[in-house]
Short mmCIF file of C-alpha atoms and ligand atoms in Angstrom, two decimals:
data_model
loop_
_atom_site.label_atom_id
_atom_site.label_comp_id
_atom_site.label_asym_id
_atom_site.label_seq_id
_atom_site.Cartn_x
_atom_site.Cartn_y
_atom_site.Cartn_z
CA ALA A 80 120.66 56.19 240.95
CA LYS A 81 119.07 53.41 242.97
CA ASN A 82 119.24 55.53 246.08
CA GLY A 83 117.63 58.44 244.27
CA GLY A 84 114.85 56.15 243.24
CA ARG A 85 114.24 55.11 246.80
CA ASN A 86 114.17 58.73 247.96
CA ALA A 87 111.73 59.65 245.24
CA CYS A 88 109.58 56.79 246.43
CA ARG A 89 109.70 58.07 249.98
CA VAL A 90 108.75 61.56 248.88
CA PHE A 91 105.90 60.13 246.88
CA LYS A 92 104.61 58.10 249.83
CA CYS A 93 104.80 61.12 252.07
CA GLY A 94 102.83 63.11 249.53
CA MET A 95 100.25 60.36 249.38
CA ASN A 96 99.92 60.29 253.17
CA GLU A 97 99.40 64.03 253.25
CA LEU A 98 96.71 63.73 250.63
CA ILE A 99 95.00 60.94 252.53
CA GLU A 100 95.23 62.96 255.73
CA LYS A 101 93.73 66.02 254.03
CA ARG A 102 90.89 63.90 252.70
CA ARG A 103 90.28 62.40 256.12
CA ILE A 104 89.95 65.83 257.69
CA LEU A 105 87.68 67.05 254.89
CA GLU A 106 85.54 63.96 255.27
CA ALA A 107 85.15 64.48 259.02
CA ASP A 108 84.36 68.16 258.46
CA LEU A 109 81.76 67.32 255.81
CA GLU A 110 79.81 65.50 258.47
CA ILE A 111 79.25 68.62 260.57
CA ALA A 112 79.27 71.17 257.72
CA LEU A 113 75.71 70.27 256.77
CA GLN A 114 74.48 70.72 260.33
CA ARG A 115 76.32 74.03 260.63
CA GLY A 116 74.90 75.32 257.38
CA GLU A 117 78.27 75.90 255.73
CA PHE A 118 77.04 75.09 252.23
CA GLU A 119 75.58 77.50 249.75
CA LEU A 120 74.01 76.72 246.38
CA TYR A 121 75.28 79.38 244.00
CA LEU A 122 73.37 80.09 240.82
CA GLN A 123 74.81 80.71 237.35
CA PRO A 124 72.56 82.11 234.60
CA ARG A 125 71.56 80.04 231.57
CA VAL A 126 70.81 82.44 228.76
CA ASP A 127 68.69 82.12 225.63
CA ALA A 128 71.14 82.42 222.73
CA ALA A 129 68.71 84.22 220.43
CA SER A 130 67.16 86.76 222.80
CA ALA A 131 69.90 86.97 225.46
CA SER A 132 67.29 86.67 228.21
CA ILE A 133 67.90 84.53 231.27
CA ILE A 134 65.98 81.25 231.04
CA GLY A 135 67.16 79.80 234.31
CA TYR A 136 70.16 78.90 236.42
CA GLU A 137 72.50 76.04 237.20
CA GLY A 138 72.97 75.39 240.90
CA LEU A 139 76.65 75.03 241.88
CA LEU A 140 77.69 74.00 245.37
CA ARG A 141 80.08 76.06 247.51
CA TRP A 142 81.46 75.15 250.93
CA PHE A 143 82.42 77.97 253.29
CA HIS A 144 84.73 76.21 255.72
CA PRO A 145 85.29 78.13 258.99
CA LYS A 146 89.09 77.63 258.80
CA ARG A 147 89.85 76.99 255.13
CA GLY A 148 87.52 79.54 253.60
CA MET A 149 85.70 78.69 250.41
CA ILE A 150 86.33 75.19 249.08
CA SER A 151 85.29 74.48 245.51
CA PRO A 152 83.28 71.39 244.60
CA GLY A 153 86.16 69.98 242.58
CA ASP A 154 87.96 69.47 245.91
CA PHE A 155 85.19 68.15 248.15
CA ILE A 156 82.71 66.38 245.82
CA PRO A 157 85.15 63.49 245.20
CA VAL A 158 85.61 63.14 248.97
CA ALA A 159 81.86 63.24 249.52
CA GLU A 160 81.41 60.60 246.83
CA ALA A 161 84.11 58.29 248.19
CA SER A 162 82.67 58.46 251.71
CA GLY A 163 79.00 58.21 250.71
CA LYS A 164 78.25 61.61 252.24
CA ILE A 165 77.21 62.78 248.79
CA ILE A 166 73.79 61.19 249.43
CA LYS A 167 72.92 63.60 252.24
CA LEU A 168 74.66 66.48 250.52
CA GLY A 169 72.81 65.80 247.28
CA GLU A 170 69.51 65.73 249.13
CA TRP A 171 70.35 69.12 250.63
CA VAL A 172 71.17 70.48 247.15
CA LEU A 173 67.82 69.35 245.77
CA ALA A 174 65.92 70.79 248.73
CA GLU A 175 67.82 74.06 248.39
CA ALA A 176 67.06 74.20 244.65
CA CYS A 177 63.34 73.80 245.43
CA ARG A 178 63.59 76.65 247.93
CA LEU A 179 65.47 78.88 245.48
CA LEU A 180 62.82 78.28 242.82
CA GLN A 181 60.61 80.58 244.88
CA GLN A 182 63.19 83.37 244.64
CA VAL A 183 64.09 83.33 240.95
CA ASP A 184 62.24 83.15 237.65
CA GLY A 185 62.77 80.29 235.26
CA ARG A 186 64.31 76.91 235.87
CA ILE A 187 67.08 75.58 238.04
CA SER A 188 69.31 72.69 237.02
CA VAL A 189 71.11 70.62 239.60
CA ASN A 190 74.11 68.29 239.33
CA VAL A 191 73.46 64.73 240.45
CA SER A 192 76.36 62.39 241.19
CA SER A 193 76.45 58.74 240.25
CA LEU A 194 76.08 57.34 243.75
CA GLN A 195 73.16 59.67 244.45
CA PHE A 196 71.40 58.79 241.21
CA ARG A 197 71.73 55.06 241.88
CA HIS A 198 70.68 55.23 245.51
CA SER A 199 67.57 53.12 245.93
CA ASP A 200 65.55 55.94 247.50
CA PHE A 201 66.55 58.67 245.04
CA VAL A 202 63.33 58.82 243.01
CA THR A 203 61.03 58.31 246.01
CA ASN A 204 62.79 60.96 248.08
CA LEU A 205 62.70 63.42 245.22
CA ALA A 206 58.99 62.83 244.67
CA GLU A 207 58.42 63.39 248.38
CA LEU A 208 60.47 66.59 248.32
CA LEU A 209 58.48 67.98 245.41
CA GLN A 210 55.25 67.07 247.15
CA ARG A 211 56.33 68.64 250.42
CA THR A 212 57.66 71.88 248.95
CA GLY A 213 55.09 72.26 246.20
CA ALA A 214 57.94 72.98 243.77
CA ASP A 215 57.00 72.61 240.10
CA PRO A 216 58.99 69.63 238.73
CA ARG A 217 58.90 71.20 235.25
CA ARG A 218 61.13 73.96 236.59
CA LEU A 219 63.74 71.47 237.77
CA GLU A 220 66.37 69.85 235.57
CA LEU A 221 68.86 67.18 236.63
CA GLU A 222 72.36 67.24 235.12
CA ILE A 223 74.10 63.90 234.94
CA THR A 224 77.37 62.87 233.33
CA GLU A 225 78.11 59.79 231.31
CA SER A 226 79.78 58.12 234.27
CA VAL A 227 76.33 57.79 235.87
CA LEU A 228 75.27 55.51 233.05
CA ILE A 229 78.35 53.34 232.68
CA ASP A 230 76.68 50.10 233.68
CA ASP A 231 73.31 48.68 234.65
CA ASP A 232 71.67 50.01 231.56
CA LYS A 233 68.10 48.94 232.28
CA ARG A 234 68.01 50.35 235.76
CA ALA A 235 69.36 53.71 234.57
CA VAL A 236 66.71 53.87 231.84
CA GLN A 237 64.04 53.02 234.41
CA ILE A 238 65.18 55.79 236.75
CA LEU A 239 65.35 58.32 233.92
CA ASN A 240 61.87 57.40 232.74
CA ASP A 241 60.48 57.67 236.28
CA LEU A 242 62.01 61.13 236.63
CA LYS A 243 60.64 62.26 233.28
CA GLU A 244 57.22 60.95 234.19
CA MET A 245 57.37 63.17 237.26
CA GLY A 246 57.92 66.11 234.92
CA LEU A 247 61.65 66.71 235.34
CA ASP A 248 64.06 67.33 232.48
CA ILE A 249 67.33 65.44 232.20
CA ALA A 250 70.54 66.96 230.84
CA LEU A 251 73.66 65.11 229.72
CA ASP A 252 76.50 67.16 231.22
CA ASP A 253 80.07 67.53 229.90
CA PHE A 254 79.03 66.16 226.53
CA GLY A 255 81.87 65.00 224.31
CA THR A 256 84.38 64.24 227.05
CA GLY A 257 83.39 60.64 227.71
CA TYR A 258 83.84 57.41 225.79
CA SER A 259 80.45 56.59 224.43
CA SER A 260 78.53 59.85 224.23
CA LEU A 261 77.09 59.07 220.82
CA SER A 262 75.55 55.73 221.68
CA TYR A 263 74.13 57.23 224.87
CA LEU A 264 72.16 59.78 222.89
CA SER A 265 70.02 57.09 221.31
CA ARG A 266 69.85 54.88 224.37
CA TYR A 267 68.72 57.37 227.01
CA PRO A 268 65.91 59.93 226.98
CA PHE A 269 67.80 63.20 227.40
CA ASP A 270 66.08 66.54 227.03
CA THR A 271 69.26 68.57 227.00
CA ILE A 272 72.90 68.26 225.99
CA LYS A 273 75.52 70.45 227.61
CA ILE A 274 78.55 70.88 225.35
CA ASP A 275 81.64 70.66 227.51
CA ARG A 276 83.64 73.80 228.16
CA SER A 277 86.77 72.32 226.57
CA PHE A 278 85.17 72.53 223.11
CA VAL A 279 83.87 76.03 223.67
CA SER A 280 87.18 77.42 224.88
CA ASN A 281 88.93 75.98 221.82
CA LEU A 282 86.55 77.69 219.38
CA GLY A 283 88.86 80.63 218.74
CA LEU A 284 91.98 78.49 218.40
CA ALA A 285 91.25 75.36 216.48
CA GLU A 286 89.17 75.18 213.34
CA ASN A 287 88.40 71.58 214.26
CA ALA A 288 86.61 72.75 217.38
CA GLN A 289 84.19 74.78 215.26
CA VAL A 290 83.34 71.73 213.16
CA ILE A 291 82.87 69.56 216.24
CA VAL A 292 80.67 72.09 218.03
CA ARG A 293 78.52 72.65 214.95
CA THR A 294 78.14 68.90 214.50
CA ILE A 295 77.12 68.38 218.13
CA ILE A 296 74.52 71.13 217.80
CA ASP A 297 73.09 69.70 214.55
CA LEU A 298 73.07 66.17 215.97
CA GLY A 299 71.39 67.12 219.25
CA ALA A 300 68.92 69.49 217.65
CA GLY A 301 68.12 66.84 215.02
CA LEU A 302 67.24 64.47 217.86
CA GLY A 303 64.96 67.14 219.33
CA MET A 304 67.21 68.01 222.23
CA LYS A 305 68.04 71.37 223.68
CA ILE A 306 71.70 72.33 223.29
CA VAL A 307 73.49 74.32 225.97
CA ALA A 308 77.10 75.52 225.65
CA GLU A 309 79.10 75.81 228.88
CA GLY A 310 82.10 77.97 229.67
CA VAL A 311 81.27 80.81 227.28
CA GLU A 312 83.77 83.55 228.15
CA HIS A 313 84.14 85.58 224.95
CA ILE A 314 81.66 87.43 222.80
CA GLU A 315 83.04 85.73 219.66
CA GLU A 316 82.19 82.33 221.15
CA ALA A 317 78.66 83.49 221.96
CA LEU A 318 78.16 84.79 218.42
CA PHE A 319 79.48 81.62 216.81
CA LEU A 320 77.30 79.43 219.03
CA ALA A 321 74.16 81.49 218.44
CA GLN A 322 74.77 81.48 214.68
CA SER A 323 75.30 77.73 214.74
CA GLY A 324 71.89 77.18 216.32
CA CYS A 325 72.90 76.54 219.92
CA HIS A 326 69.88 77.20 222.13
CA GLU A 327 71.39 78.30 225.43
CA LEU A 328 74.64 79.82 226.62
CA GLN A 329 76.27 79.60 230.02
CA GLY A 330 79.59 81.05 231.15
CA TYR A 331 81.37 83.96 232.75
CA LEU A 332 80.48 86.21 229.78
CA LEU A 333 76.80 85.85 230.61
CA GLY A 334 77.18 85.71 234.38
CA LYS A 335 79.23 84.08 237.14
CA PRO A 336 77.86 81.71 239.75
CA LEU A 337 76.71 83.84 242.69
CA LYS A 338 74.45 83.49 245.69
CA VAL A 339 70.80 84.08 245.02
CA ASP A 340 70.58 87.66 246.25
CA GLU A 341 73.56 88.70 244.09
CA VAL A 342 72.93 86.71 240.95
CA ALA A 343 72.11 88.48 237.67
CA ARG A 344 68.40 88.77 236.86
CA GLU A 345 69.11 89.94 233.34
CA VAL A 346 72.07 89.93 230.99
CA ASP A 347 74.18 93.07 230.65
CA PRO A 348 72.64 94.97 227.67
CA ALA A 349 76.13 95.57 226.27
CA ILE A 350 76.45 91.82 225.63
CA ALA A 351 72.84 91.32 224.62
CA THR A 352 73.12 93.57 221.56
P1 LIG B 1212 80.04 71.29 236.01
O1 LIG B 1212 78.71 70.72 236.33
O2 LIG B 1212 80.59 71.00 234.65
O3 LIG B 1212 79.91 72.84 236.27
C1 LIG B 1212 80.50 73.84 235.48
C2 LIG B 1212 81.75 74.39 236.13
O4 LIG B 1212 82.34 75.37 235.29
C3 LIG B 1212 81.47 75.11 237.44
O5 LIG B 1212 82.61 74.89 238.27
C4 LIG B 1212 81.39 76.57 237.01
O6 LIG B 1212 81.64 77.47 238.07
C5 LIG B 1212 82.45 76.60 235.96
N1 LIG B 1212 82.24 77.66 234.97
C6 LIG B 1212 81.08 78.23 234.58
N2 LIG B 1212 81.28 79.14 233.59
C7 LIG B 1212 82.61 79.16 233.36
C8 LIG B 1212 83.45 79.90 232.44
O7 LIG B 1212 83.00 80.73 231.65
N3 LIG B 1212 84.78 79.63 232.49
C9 LIG B 1212 85.31 78.71 233.34
N4 LIG B 1212 86.64 78.53 233.33
N5 LIG B 1212 84.55 78.00 234.22
C10 LIG B 1212 83.21 78.21 234.22
P2 LIG B 1212 82.43 74.59 239.83
O8 LIG B 1212 81.30 75.42 240.38
O9 LIG B 1212 83.77 74.69 240.45
O10 LIG B 1212 81.96 73.08 239.84
C11 LIG B 1212 82.82 72.06 239.39
C12 LIG B 1212 82.09 70.74 239.27
O11 LIG B 1212 81.69 70.28 240.56
C13 LIG B 1212 80.82 70.81 238.45
O12 LIG B 1212 81.15 70.78 237.08
C14 LIG B 1212 80.09 69.58 238.94
O13 LIG B 1212 80.56 68.44 238.29
C15 LIG B 1212 80.51 69.53 240.40
N6 LIG B 1212 79.41 70.10 241.23
C16 LIG B 1212 79.14 71.39 241.52
N7 LIG B 1212 78.04 71.48 242.29
C17 LIG B 1212 77.60 70.21 242.49
C18 LIG B 1212 76.50 69.64 243.21
O14 LIG B 1212 75.64 70.31 243.80
N8 LIG B 1212 76.40 68.26 243.20
C19 LIG B 1212 77.30 67.48 242.53
N9 LIG B 1212 77.14 66.15 242.57
N10 LIG B 1212 78.33 67.99 241.84
C20 LIG B 1212 78.49 69.34 241.82
CA1 LIG B 1213 76.73 70.76 235.44
CA1 LIG B 1214 79.49 70.59 232.74
CA1 LIG B 1215 82.47 69.11 234.59
#
């Protein structure tokens, strides 16, 4: 048994080394991927729950690696964060969002990682970008998760207030999955709450999920926030959410993330009715 344990340990270490090696290669490739233009900011529609018209889009990053094909953000964002490359990448995403605003109607929301948000030049660079491109800050929303706010309370509030003063909206992403979501709602000036997909995809299964989703909607709406549901895949979910007062829907039912020239400009009338 002892021997088996040692072997298992060896296997584990080998697996770890492979993982580290994979990360190292990805990290090195990230460096040149930006220069080579291998990234694309896909857009996914955000749809008004009452009228089923498209209000705007969320920008979602895709990496088209020359050898590995498309790599999803779940695989390379953590690497970019760990290596600090997320700063440059995040700047590219914001610049690309400003460019795409000229090609679509409505608003674009962009995911901002913790390191990027806390970088000392974040607000200044963003202000400069808006100035340079002439993009309307009221058409730009920043999506942040709870993890961005974990510590350094005062500084986070300051940054959020600066951004809001510039005219941007702030969304709390993945709502309900963190530890202290509730206290954050009163502490930080969010415009929007995005209900995490895990609650939405449980709507059909667990009665509890319906109660939780309805309560989140009432709570957020009561605080004057806009409520967006993510990961809407089924018409029943869309109907329940709309009836419960959710403002916006996002998910494969309404439209997949696609590049700008392929993305939906209106929702399929079959779903809208
Ligand atoms: P997220 O911000 O929670 O984005 C929503 C994710 O759910 C996206 O995955 C989207 O493609 C996926 N999704 C949308 N509708 C549905 C649906 O109906 N069903 C299912 N099963 N999935 C749906 P994606 O594009 O793979 O992105 C994963 C995560 O990577 C994002 O989660 C976000 O945290 C991060 N990410 C993506 N783009 C960026 C970026 O530009 N910057 C940063 N910092 N993070 C990004
Ligand atoms: Ca998001
Ligand atoms: Ca989310
Ligand atoms: Ca997420």
